[in-house]
Amino acid sequence: MADQIMLSLKVNGQSHSLQVHPFARLLDVLREDLRFTGTKEGCGEGECGVCSILLNGRLVNSCLVPAVQAQGGEIVTVEGLADGQRLSSLQDAFLTQNGAQCGFCTPGMLLAATDLLQRNPHPDEAAVREGLAGNLCRCTGYVKIVDAVQTAAREAR
Amino acid sequence: MRGYLPPVEVRVPATLGEALTLLAAEPGLWTPLAGGTDLMVVFNAGHLKATRFLDLSRLTELRGIAEDNNLLSFGSLSTYTDLRECRAVHQHFPNLVKSAQVTGALAIQNRGTLGGNIANASPAADTPPSLLAYGAELELVSVLGSRRVAYASFHQGYKQMDLAPDELVAKVLVPKPTGRGFHYFRKVGTRQAQAISKVCLAAYARLEKGCVAELRIGLGSVAPAPVRARAVEQLLLGQPLASLPIEAARLALGSDISPIDDIRATAHYRSVVTGNLLAQMLRELTQA
Amino acid sequence: MIGANSVRKEGRAKVLGTAIYTDDKFMPGALHGVTVRSSVPRGILREIVFGEGIAWDEFTIVTAADIPGTNRVASVVDDQPFLVGLGEEITHPEQPILLLAHSDRAEAERARAAVRLVVDELPAILDIQASLDLEQVIYSTDNLLKEIRIEKGDPAPIWAQAAHVVVGEYRTGAQEQMYLEPNAMLALVERGAETRVSVWGSLQCPYYVHGALKQLFGLPEGRVRVVAMEMGGAFGGKEDYPSVNAGHAALLSWKSGLPVRLIYDREEDLACTTKRHPSRTRLRTAFDAEGHLLALEADFVLDGGAYATLSPVVLSRGAVHVGGVYRCPNVRIHARAVATNTPPPGAFRGFGAPQSLFAIERHMDLCARRLGLDAVELRRRNFLHMGDTMATGQVIREDLDLPGLMDRALAEIHYADRRAAHAITNTESGPIKRGLGLAVFMHGCGFTGNGESHVASVAGVEGLSDGTVSVLAASTEMGQGKNTVFAQIVAEALGLPYELVDVACVDTDHVPNSGPTVASRSTMMVGRILEDAAIGFKQSLVQQGFLQEPYTAEAFQAAVKKAVAHLGRLRCYGQYHRPPNISWDDKTYRGDAYPTYSWGAYAAEVAVDLDTYEVRVEDFVAVQEVGRVVNPTLAAGQIEGGVAQGIGWGLWEEVTMKQGRMVNNQMTNYIIPTSADLPRIRVVFLENAHHAGPGGAKGIGELPMDGPAPALANALENALGPLRLDEVPMTPDRLLSRCEEVAHG
């Protein structure tokens, strides 16, 4: 058996401690050990962005983070975006603008957009397209996603 | 996920000294792990042979970007995002900013490190051409002390480096350009973002009295490792900007590169496009 | 309701991250299944060797010998085995041989790598030409999975007399659907006096899987249950393949007695699941001196891979569309799907039509050049109009206005002005050359020919105890908006607010067979059945005295509550009826190939960088006539997404094969567009209600896949001058070599 480590981290404000393989992907720790299944797996190689989360305030691909490097980390997943049943302005805009079609890229896309608006509250279209370029979507052609991000940015004004 | 979780041993040293001691005790047995953006891909695919890892990510000694009068010193754990966000990098090394911007996308840039980009030694990495163009040096450390090597002589073949099994890349030292400078960077990837290079060309020239006083050209994806276009540089050094021998330079490039066919592009494409980028760079230099 | 931008029914769960996709479903005690595959394209399986270092007794192992029913995947032709048995023929390099399951995913993966197959290799057929040349006979006696001929008039005498005869050959490569959620399936088989098989999966067609499991296990109707989970995209890629992986998961569960998860990672999904069929189309056209099309001859060939799967129907749609939107009195179409030792391709948005439409829409530009006519003008002179007859003899009965559609696209993109401007700037010395191109096309709505009559779909409406209404249909939600559109259609028919109608979970124990979720048929075909069912539902409430017309929403809700309380269950079903004056003969390929068509005119503006041969799409206009638009926001989303896939296919998406296997089977190396690669796609709907669909709606989903590739190729030629742009994707490597052909004469 592989050495296990005791991993402590905070997910959406809640503390968790658990025994994991040191190279368990943070993605699997979230999905399988902690049952935060909102975060998805699309490629396992940091290409599609479907597994994006915020780790210590930065957008990362959770499939490329070994558990050992998440030690003591503060994590935000899609489950942490709404305030109870109240959607964040981005979630609301994705809903009303049809920014989510199949919905599989949506959790990662929402985290990337949240991160983008924190760094740049009023991005133009080019900035949105660059900011989300690590998050692939196969349904929308990105038009409604860009619209949703800009709508949320306007509403926050 | 095709890979499985084999028994592995991971050490998380708290200090650089501790890390180096471990490396010295069992040289070659420990695989350093920084941002994980290359290593974890191989691990997830089930292709990683190594089973003992040294997690460097908590070593504060390897972090930070320091500036003095003559150079910028990048801790090897500097991320692409650190490069993008540092004012001094924008001021002195615009090519490095561009390299960082086109390496993966943001989630990769937040994790991947300059040291990792160098030590992973992929010929398609995007910061090496810029580091070559700026004449960077590396500071390598081991328990025995540190030594400096010119980055241009660091890569010695495919995934072969002037790096002993007990050494780590500690710092990347890049001299600030002086005088009138010309900077050029262009990556041709498989798409506009989140792409691997098919060809990458970075150049820095110092201009003096209407002539090329200093010139370095770094190339990616056209040889077993990132390379300098030394024959081209030689040809152009001292030439007047008004009449740069562009076609001769394009010919000289043939001896500097050795592209191959792979899944992303043919050798022919790489060779033609490298020549075109060189010509484009030289046309811009003519206008400079 | 119809025409409103109602918010996606399942949208809230999707943005909250609470929508449950297959791999999100928790099944305590589930084993992890893996598939051991061949690695050679063709051979005879002699032995399976279980390697050292694995505790094999901990594993559930399933081979062909274990299969309780029929070892054939139910499809158009039942020719594909679930697993290859000892002494049987392996016919492609990703062929499933045996299945393993273990409680520890890591162990399952380790064991997969420890199995060795002993195979007597046989020479393989790896491409269309080798198959046509019968270098080896690998399927039937002639390597043909299906052959179709469509004939109208007689082209033979035309060739010698025509003012112009133009010949062209066009090729398209395979394309991966690249749904973001890889194929995934969970199974639970309860074995007792009565074996009961249940699967939960990412699948488009619950009753296809249902049929496949019945045949695999030899079970009757009521003992198989298929549940469609939330689906992370499909685009055809989860149309027929889930019959295979559902069978595999169920076999492992049947043997182990435990629930089994069979979740593909991206590499496996890319390597072994279905793709768009590669194609080769040869066209010969004759024109009179004024540029009127007199004759068309088409030789349309698809690479169908190792088994028939859906190739016969993909071929049929491709063949019907090869004549494009043009009037032509004399037509000969010869279409063949040939077998190769490669993983079988299958459905992908467009289903054969993008291949043949790429050929004809590229060919029209080539013809225009040969005739010395403008490509727009040549199209205008040959467009189909009401009363014209298509290749199968189908008469256009709708008020079709292709010139109007085309002119709108040209106006939106400022075609003439920008072309003129680029003609000047392109002569300058810089590396960037710009051009504009056009494609005009159609897409047949619903199944080809008698497909709808064969399926005879049923869908229904159920009243619930809270007075709301639930839609009963096996049509699945894959992101296209089925839940929302069905609710809108039923709400419209009942005169209710959208919020009072919801859609039932797609579970074969609960919903009737409304047919597969394919072929742009859900809104138009199933929607129409639902409209009937809803009206029947209302009438039965009225007739039984629960409801009086006119009514308010509150009164309706109260009536449903009362009726449910009184009757226990309140359901009303509708069924497909073939519309009058539609006929089709499958033997001669004569008649109404589709009840109606959606029509499109797409225009693209590109910039090519002659230093790198990279292409940027700078503007894209998609004008279409799709009948009445049920939900404009969702419909625009369908068009934008389809255009993005079409652009990807046209420019970047290439499946690289070596010895019959995909070798770029990673997202890093199979290039789909990011947000930074695409322009804002501009969508225009010209509405023209059609009687066949609910409230006048026609099909939408597949149409946008057809236009982008030829529009881009035509734009590239406008930018670069005459060039052999006869193949997609037009990658930088390919463009370079085509430009070099011109430079070297």
Coordinates of N, CA, C and O in Angstrom, one line a residue, chain C residues 546-661:
Chain C
F546 N -64.2 17.5 -15.4 CA -63.3 18.1 -14.4 C -63.0 19.6 -14.7 O -62.6 20.4 -13.9
L547 N -63.1 19.9 -16.0 CA -62.7 21.2 -16.5 C -63.7 21.8 -17.4 O -64.3 21.1 -18.2
Q548 N -63.9 23.1 -17.3 CA -64.7 23.8 -18.3 C -63.9 24.9 -19.0 O -63.1 25.6 -18.4
E549 N -64.1 25.0 -20.3 CA -63.5 26.0 -21.1 C -64.4 27.2 -21.2 O -65.6 27.0 -21.3
P550 N -63.8 28.4 -21.3 CA -62.4 28.7 -21.1 C -62.0 28.6 -19.6 O -62.9 28.6 -18.7
Y551 N -60.7 28.5 -19.4 CA -60.3 28.2 -18.0 C -59.1 29.1 -17.7 O -58.4 29.6 -18.5
T552 N -58.9 29.3 -16.4 CA -57.6 30.0 -15.9 C -56.6 28.9 -15.5 O -57.0 27.8 -15.4
A553 N -55.4 29.3 -15.3 CA -54.4 28.4 -14.9 C -54.7 27.8 -13.6 O -54.5 26.6 -13.4
E554 N -55.3 28.6 -12.7 CA -55.7 28.1 -11.4 C -56.8 27.0 -11.5 O -56.7 26.0 -10.9
A555 N -57.7 27.3 -12.4 CA -58.8 26.3 -12.6 C -58.3 25.0 -13.2 O -58.7 24.0 -12.8
F556 N -57.3 25.2 -14.1 CA -56.8 24.0 -14.7 C -56.0 23.1 -13.7 O -56.2 21.9 -13.6
Q557 N -55.3 23.8 -12.9 CA -54.5 23.1 -11.9 C -55.5 22.4 -10.9 O -55.2 21.3 -10.5
A558 N -56.5 23.1 -10.5 CA -57.5 22.5 -9.6 C -58.1 21.3 -10.2 O -58.3 20.3 -9.6
A559 N -58.4 21.4 -11.5 CA -59.1 20.3 -12.2 C -58.2 19.1 -12.3 O -58.6 18.0 -12.1
V560 N -56.9 19.3 -12.6 CA -55.9 18.2 -12.6 C -55.8 17.5 -11.3 O -55.9 16.3 -11.1
K561 N -55.7 18.4 -10.2 CA -55.6 17.8 -8.8 C -56.8 16.9 -8.6 O -56.7 15.8 -8.1
K562 N -58.0 17.4 -8.9 CA -59.2 16.7 -8.6 C -59.3 15.4 -9.4 O -59.6 14.3 -8.9
A563 N -58.9 15.5 -10.7 CA -58.9 14.3 -11.6 C -58.0 13.3 -11.1 O -58.3 12.1 -11.1
V564 N -56.8 13.7 -10.7 CA -55.8 12.7 -10.2 C -56.3 12.1 -8.9 O -56.2 10.8 -8.8
A565 N -56.9 12.9 -8.0 CA -57.4 12.3 -6.8 C -58.5 11.3 -7.1 O -58.6 10.3 -6.4
H566 N -59.3 11.6 -8.1 CA -60.4 10.8 -8.4 C -60.1 9.6 -9.2 O -60.5 8.5 -8.9
L567 N -59.2 9.7 -10.2 CA -58.9 8.6 -11.1 C -57.6 7.9 -10.7 O -57.3 6.8 -11.2
G568 N -56.8 8.4 -9.8 CA -55.5 7.8 -9.4 C -54.4 8.1 -10.4 O -53.3 8.5 -10.0
R569 N -54.7 8.0 -11.7 CA -53.6 8.3 -12.6 C -54.3 9.0 -13.8 O -55.3 8.6 -14.3
L570 N -53.6 10.0 -14.4 CA -54.2 10.7 -15.5 C -53.1 10.9 -16.6 O -52.2 11.8 -16.4
R571 N -53.2 10.1 -17.6 CA -52.2 10.2 -18.7 C -52.9 10.3 -20.0 O -53.9 9.6 -20.2
C572 N -52.3 11.0 -20.9 CA -52.8 10.9 -22.3 C -51.6 10.8 -23.3 O -50.6 11.6 -23.1
Y573 N -51.7 9.9 -24.2 CA -50.5 9.7 -25.1 C -50.9 10.2 -26.5 O -52.1 10.1 -26.9
G574 N -49.9 10.5 -27.3 CA -50.1 10.7 -28.7 C -49.1 9.8 -29.5 O -48.1 9.4 -28.9
Q575 N -49.4 9.6 -30.7 CA -48.5 8.8 -31.5 C -48.3 9.4 -32.9 O -49.2 10.1 -33.4
Y576 N -47.1 9.1 -33.5 CA -46.8 9.7 -34.8 C -47.8 9.2 -35.9 O -48.1 8.0 -35.9
H577 N -48.2 10.1 -36.7 CA -49.0 9.7 -37.9 C -48.3 10.2 -39.1 O -48.0 11.4 -39.1
R578 N -48.2 9.4 -40.1 CA -47.5 9.9 -41.3 C -48.5 11.0 -41.9 O -49.7 10.7 -42.1
P579 N -47.9 12.2 -42.2 CA -48.8 13.2 -42.7 C -49.3 12.8 -44.1 O -48.6 12.0 -44.8
P580 N -50.4 13.2 -44.5 CA -50.9 12.9 -45.8 C -50.0 13.4 -46.9 O -49.2 14.3 -46.6
N581 N -50.1 12.9 -48.1 CA -49.3 13.2 -49.3 C -47.8 13.2 -49.0 O -47.0 14.0 -49.6
I582 N -47.3 12.3 -48.2 CA -45.9 12.1 -48.0 C -45.7 10.6 -48.4 O -46.4 9.7 -47.8
S583 N -44.8 10.3 -49.3 CA -44.5 8.9 -49.6 C -43.1 8.6 -49.9 O -42.4 9.5 -50.3
W584 N -42.7 7.4 -49.6 CA -41.2 7.1 -49.8 C -41.1 5.6 -50.2 O -41.7 4.8 -49.5
D585 N -40.3 5.3 -51.2 CA -40.0 3.9 -51.5 C -38.5 3.7 -51.3 O -37.6 4.2 -51.9
D586 N -38.3 2.8 -50.3 CA -36.9 2.6 -49.8 C -36.1 1.8 -50.8 O -34.9 1.8 -50.8
K587 N -36.8 1.0 -51.7 CA -36.1 0.2 -52.7 C -35.5 1.1 -53.8 O -34.4 0.9 -54.2
T588 N -36.3 2.0 -54.3 CA -35.9 2.8 -55.4 C -35.3 4.2 -55.0 O -34.8 4.9 -55.8
Y589 N -35.4 4.5 -53.7 CA -35.0 5.8 -53.2 C -35.8 6.9 -53.9 O -35.2 7.9 -54.3
R590 N -37.1 6.7 -54.1 CA -37.9 7.7 -54.7 C -38.9 8.2 -53.7 O -39.4 7.4 -52.9
G591 N -39.2 9.5 -53.7 CA -40.3 10.1 -52.9 C -39.8 11.2 -52.0 O -38.8 11.8 -52.3
D592 N -40.6 11.3 -50.9 CA -40.3 12.4 -50.0 C -39.2 11.9 -49.0 O -39.6 11.3 -48.0
A593 N -38.0 12.3 -49.2 CA -36.9 11.8 -48.3 C -37.1 12.4 -46.9 O -36.8 11.7 -45.9
Y594 N -37.7 13.5 -46.8 CA -38.0 14.1 -45.5 C -39.3 14.9 -45.6 O -39.7 15.4 -46.6
P595 N -40.0 15.0 -44.4 CA -41.3 15.7 -44.5 C -41.0 17.2 -44.8 O -41.8 17.8 -45.5
T596 N -39.9 17.8 -44.4 CA -39.6 19.1 -44.8 C -38.1 19.3 -44.6 O -37.4 18.4 -44.1
Y597 N -37.6 20.5 -44.9 CA -36.1 20.8 -44.8 C -36.0 22.1 -44.0 O -36.9 23.0 -44.2
S598 N -34.9 22.3 -43.3 CA -34.5 23.6 -42.9 C -33.4 24.1 -43.8 O -32.7 23.3 -44.5
W599 N -33.4 25.4 -44.0 CA -32.5 26.0 -45.0 C -31.6 27.0 -44.5 O -31.9 27.7 -43.5
G600 N -30.3 27.0 -45.0 CA -29.4 28.0 -44.4 C -28.5 28.6 -45.5 O -28.3 28.1 -46.5
A601 N -28.1 29.9 -45.2 CA -27.1 30.5 -46.0 C -26.1 31.1 -45.1 O -26.4 32.0 -44.2
Y602 N -24.9 30.6 -45.1 CA -23.8 31.1 -44.2 C -22.7 31.8 -44.9 O -22.3 31.3 -46.0
A603 N -22.2 32.8 -44.3 CA -21.1 33.6 -44.9 C -20.0 33.8 -43.9 O -20.3 34.1 -42.8
A604 N -18.8 33.6 -44.4 CA -17.6 33.7 -43.5 C -16.6 34.7 -44.1 O -16.5 34.8 -45.3
E605 N -16.0 35.4 -43.2 CA -14.8 36.2 -43.5 C -13.6 35.7 -42.8 O -13.6 35.5 -41.6
V606 N -12.5 35.4 -43.6 CA -11.3 34.9 -43.0 C -10.1 35.8 -43.3 O -10.1 36.5 -44.2
A607 N -9.1 35.6 -42.4 CA -7.8 36.2 -42.6 C -6.8 35.1 -42.5 O -6.7 34.4 -41.5
V608 N -6.0 35.0 -43.6 CA -5.0 34.0 -43.6 C -3.6 34.7 -43.4 O -3.4 35.7 -44.0
D609 N -2.8 34.1 -42.6 CA -1.5 34.7 -42.4 C -0.5 33.8 -43.2 O -0.2 32.7 -42.8
L610 N 0.1 34.4 -44.2 CA 0.9 33.6 -45.1 C 2.3 33.4 -44.5 O 3.1 32.7 -45.1
D611 N 2.6 33.9 -43.4 CA 3.8 33.6 -42.7 C 3.6 32.2 -41.9 O 4.6 31.5 -41.8
T612 N 2.4 32.0 -41.4 CA 2.2 30.8 -40.6 C 1.1 29.9 -41.1 O 0.9 28.8 -40.6
Y613 N 0.4 30.4 -42.1 CA -0.8 29.6 -42.7 C -1.9 29.4 -41.6 O -2.7 28.5 -41.8
E614 N -1.9 30.2 -40.6 CA -3.0 30.2 -39.7 C -4.2 30.9 -40.3 O -4.0 31.9 -40.9
V615 N -5.4 30.4 -39.9 CA -6.6 31.1 -40.4 C -7.3 31.6 -39.3 O -7.6 30.9 -38.3
R616 N -7.7 32.9 -39.3 CA -8.6 33.4 -38.3 C -10.0 33.7 -39.0 O -10.1 34.3 -40.1
V617 N -11.0 33.3 -38.3 CA -12.4 33.6 -38.8 C -12.7 34.9 -38.2 O -12.9 35.0 -36.9
E618 N -12.8 36.0 -39.0 CA -13.0 37.3 -38.4 C -14.5 37.7 -38.3 O -14.9 38.5 -37.5
D619 N -15.3 37.1 -39.2 CA -16.8 37.3 -39.0 C -17.5 36.1 -39.6 O -17.0 35.4 -40.5
F620 N -18.6 35.8 -39.0 CA -19.4 34.7 -39.4 C -20.9 35.0 -39.3 O -21.3 35.3 -38.2
V621 N -21.6 34.9 -40.4 CA -23.1 35.2 -40.4 C -23.8 33.9 -40.7 O -23.5 33.3 -41.7
A622 N -24.8 33.5 -39.9 CA -25.6 32.3 -40.1 C -27.0 32.7 -40.2 O -27.7 33.1 -39.3
V623 N -27.5 32.7 -41.5 CA -28.9 33.0 -41.7 C -29.7 31.7 -42.0 O -29.2 30.9 -42.9
Q624 N -30.8 31.4 -41.3 CA -31.5 30.2 -41.6 C -33.0 30.4 -41.5 O -33.5 31.3 -40.8
E625 N -33.7 29.4 -42.2 CA -35.1 29.4 -42.1 C -35.4 28.0 -41.5 O -35.2 27.0 -42.1
V626 N -35.9 28.0 -40.3 CA -36.2 26.8 -39.5 C -37.6 26.7 -39.1 O -37.9 26.1 -38.0
G627 N -38.5 27.3 -39.9 CA -39.9 27.3 -39.4 C -40.1 28.3 -38.3 O -39.3 29.2 -38.2
R628 N -41.0 28.0 -37.5 CA -41.3 28.9 -36.3 C -40.3 28.5 -35.2 O -40.0 27.4 -34.9
V629 N -39.6 29.6 -34.6 CA -38.6 29.3 -33.6 C -39.3 29.3 -32.2 O -40.0 30.2 -31.8
V630 N -39.2 28.1 -31.6 CA -39.9 27.9 -30.3 C -39.3 28.7 -29.2 O -40.0 29.3 -28.4
N631 N -38.0 28.8 -29.1 CA -37.3 29.5 -28.0 C -36.0 30.2 -28.7 O -35.0 29.5 -28.9
P632 N -36.2 31.4 -29.0 CA -35.1 32.1 -29.8 C -33.7 32.0 -29.1 O -32.7 31.8 -29.8
T633 N -33.7 32.2 -27.8 CA -32.4 32.1 -27.1 C -31.7 30.7 -27.2 O -30.5 30.6 -27.6
L634 N -32.5 29.7 -27.0 CA -32.0 28.3 -27.1 C -31.6 28.0 -28.5 O -30.6 27.4 -28.8
A635 N -32.5 28.5 -29.4 CA -32.2 28.2 -30.8 C -30.9 28.8 -31.3 O -30.1 28.2 -32.0
A636 N -30.7 30.1 -30.9 CA -29.5 30.7 -31.3 C -28.3 30.0 -30.7 O -27.3 29.8 -31.3
G637 N -28.5 29.5 -29.5 CA -27.4 28.7 -28.8 C -27.1 27.5 -29.6 O -25.9 27.1 -29.8
Q638 N -28.1 26.8 -30.2 CA -27.9 25.7 -31.0 C -27.1 26.0 -32.3 O -26.1 25.3 -32.7
I639 N -27.5 27.1 -32.9 CA -26.8 27.5 -34.1 C -25.4 27.9 -33.8 O -24.4 27.5 -34.5
E640 N -25.2 28.7 -32.8 CA -23.8 29.2 -32.5 C -22.9 28.0 -32.2 O -21.7 27.9 -32.6
G641 N -23.4 27.0 -31.4 CA -22.6 25.9 -31.0 C -22.3 25.0 -32.3 O -21.2 24.5 -32.4
G642 N -23.3 24.8 -33.1 CA -23.1 24.0 -34.3 C -22.1 24.7 -35.3 O -21.3 24.0 -35.9
V643 N -22.2 26.0 -35.4 CA -21.3 26.7 -36.3 C -19.8 26.6 -35.7 O -18.9 26.3 -36.5
A644 N -19.7 26.6 -34.4 CA -18.4 26.5 -33.8 C -17.8 25.1 -34.1 O -16.6 25.0 -34.4
Q645 N -18.6 24.1 -34.0 CA -18.2 22.7 -34.4 C -17.8 22.6 -35.9 O -16.9 22.0 -36.3
G646 N -18.6 23.4 -36.7 CA -18.4 23.4 -38.1 C -17.1 24.1 -38.5 O -16.3 23.6 -39.3
I647 N -16.8 25.2 -37.8 CA -15.5 25.9 -38.0 C -14.4 25.0 -37.5 O -13.4 24.9 -38.2
G648 N -14.6 24.3 -36.4 CA -13.5 23.4 -35.9 C -13.2 22.3 -36.9 O -12.0 22.0 -37.2
W649 N -14.3 21.7 -37.5 CA -14.1 20.6 -38.5 C -13.4 21.2 -39.7 O -12.6 20.5 -40.4
G650 N -13.8 22.4 -40.1 CA -13.2 23.0 -41.3 C -11.7 23.4 -41.2 O -11.0 23.3 -42.2
L651 N -11.3 23.8 -40.0 CA -10.0 24.3 -39.9 C -9.0 23.5 -39.0 O -7.8 23.6 -39.3
W652 N -9.4 22.9 -38.0 CA -8.4 22.4 -37.0 C -8.6 20.9 -36.7 O -7.6 20.2 -36.3
E653 N -9.8 20.4 -36.7 CA -10.1 19.1 -36.0 C -9.7 17.9 -36.9 O -10.4 17.7 -37.9
E654 N -8.6 17.3 -36.6 CA -8.1 16.2 -37.4 C -7.9 15.0 -36.6 O -7.2 15.0 -35.6
V655 N -8.4 13.9 -37.0 CA -8.2 12.6 -36.3 C -7.0 11.9 -37.0 O -7.2 11.6 -38.2
T656 N -5.9 11.8 -36.4 CA -4.7 11.2 -37.0 C -4.7 9.7 -36.7 O -4.7 9.3 -35.5
M657 N -4.7 8.9 -37.8 CA -4.8 7.5 -37.6 C -3.5 6.8 -38.0 O -2.8 7.3 -38.9
K658 N -3.1 5.8 -37.2 CA -1.9 5.0 -37.5 C -2.3 3.5 -37.3 O -2.8 3.2 -36.2
Q659 N -2.2 2.7 -38.3 CA -2.5 1.3 -38.2 C -4.0 1.2 -37.6 O -4.2 0.3 -36.8
G660 N -4.9 2.0 -38.1 CA -6.3 1.9 -37.7 C -6.6 2.5 -36.4 O -7.8 2.4 -35.9
R661 N -5.7 3.1 -35.6 CA -6.0 3.7 -34.4 C -5.7 5.2 -34.3 O -4.8 5.7 -35.0

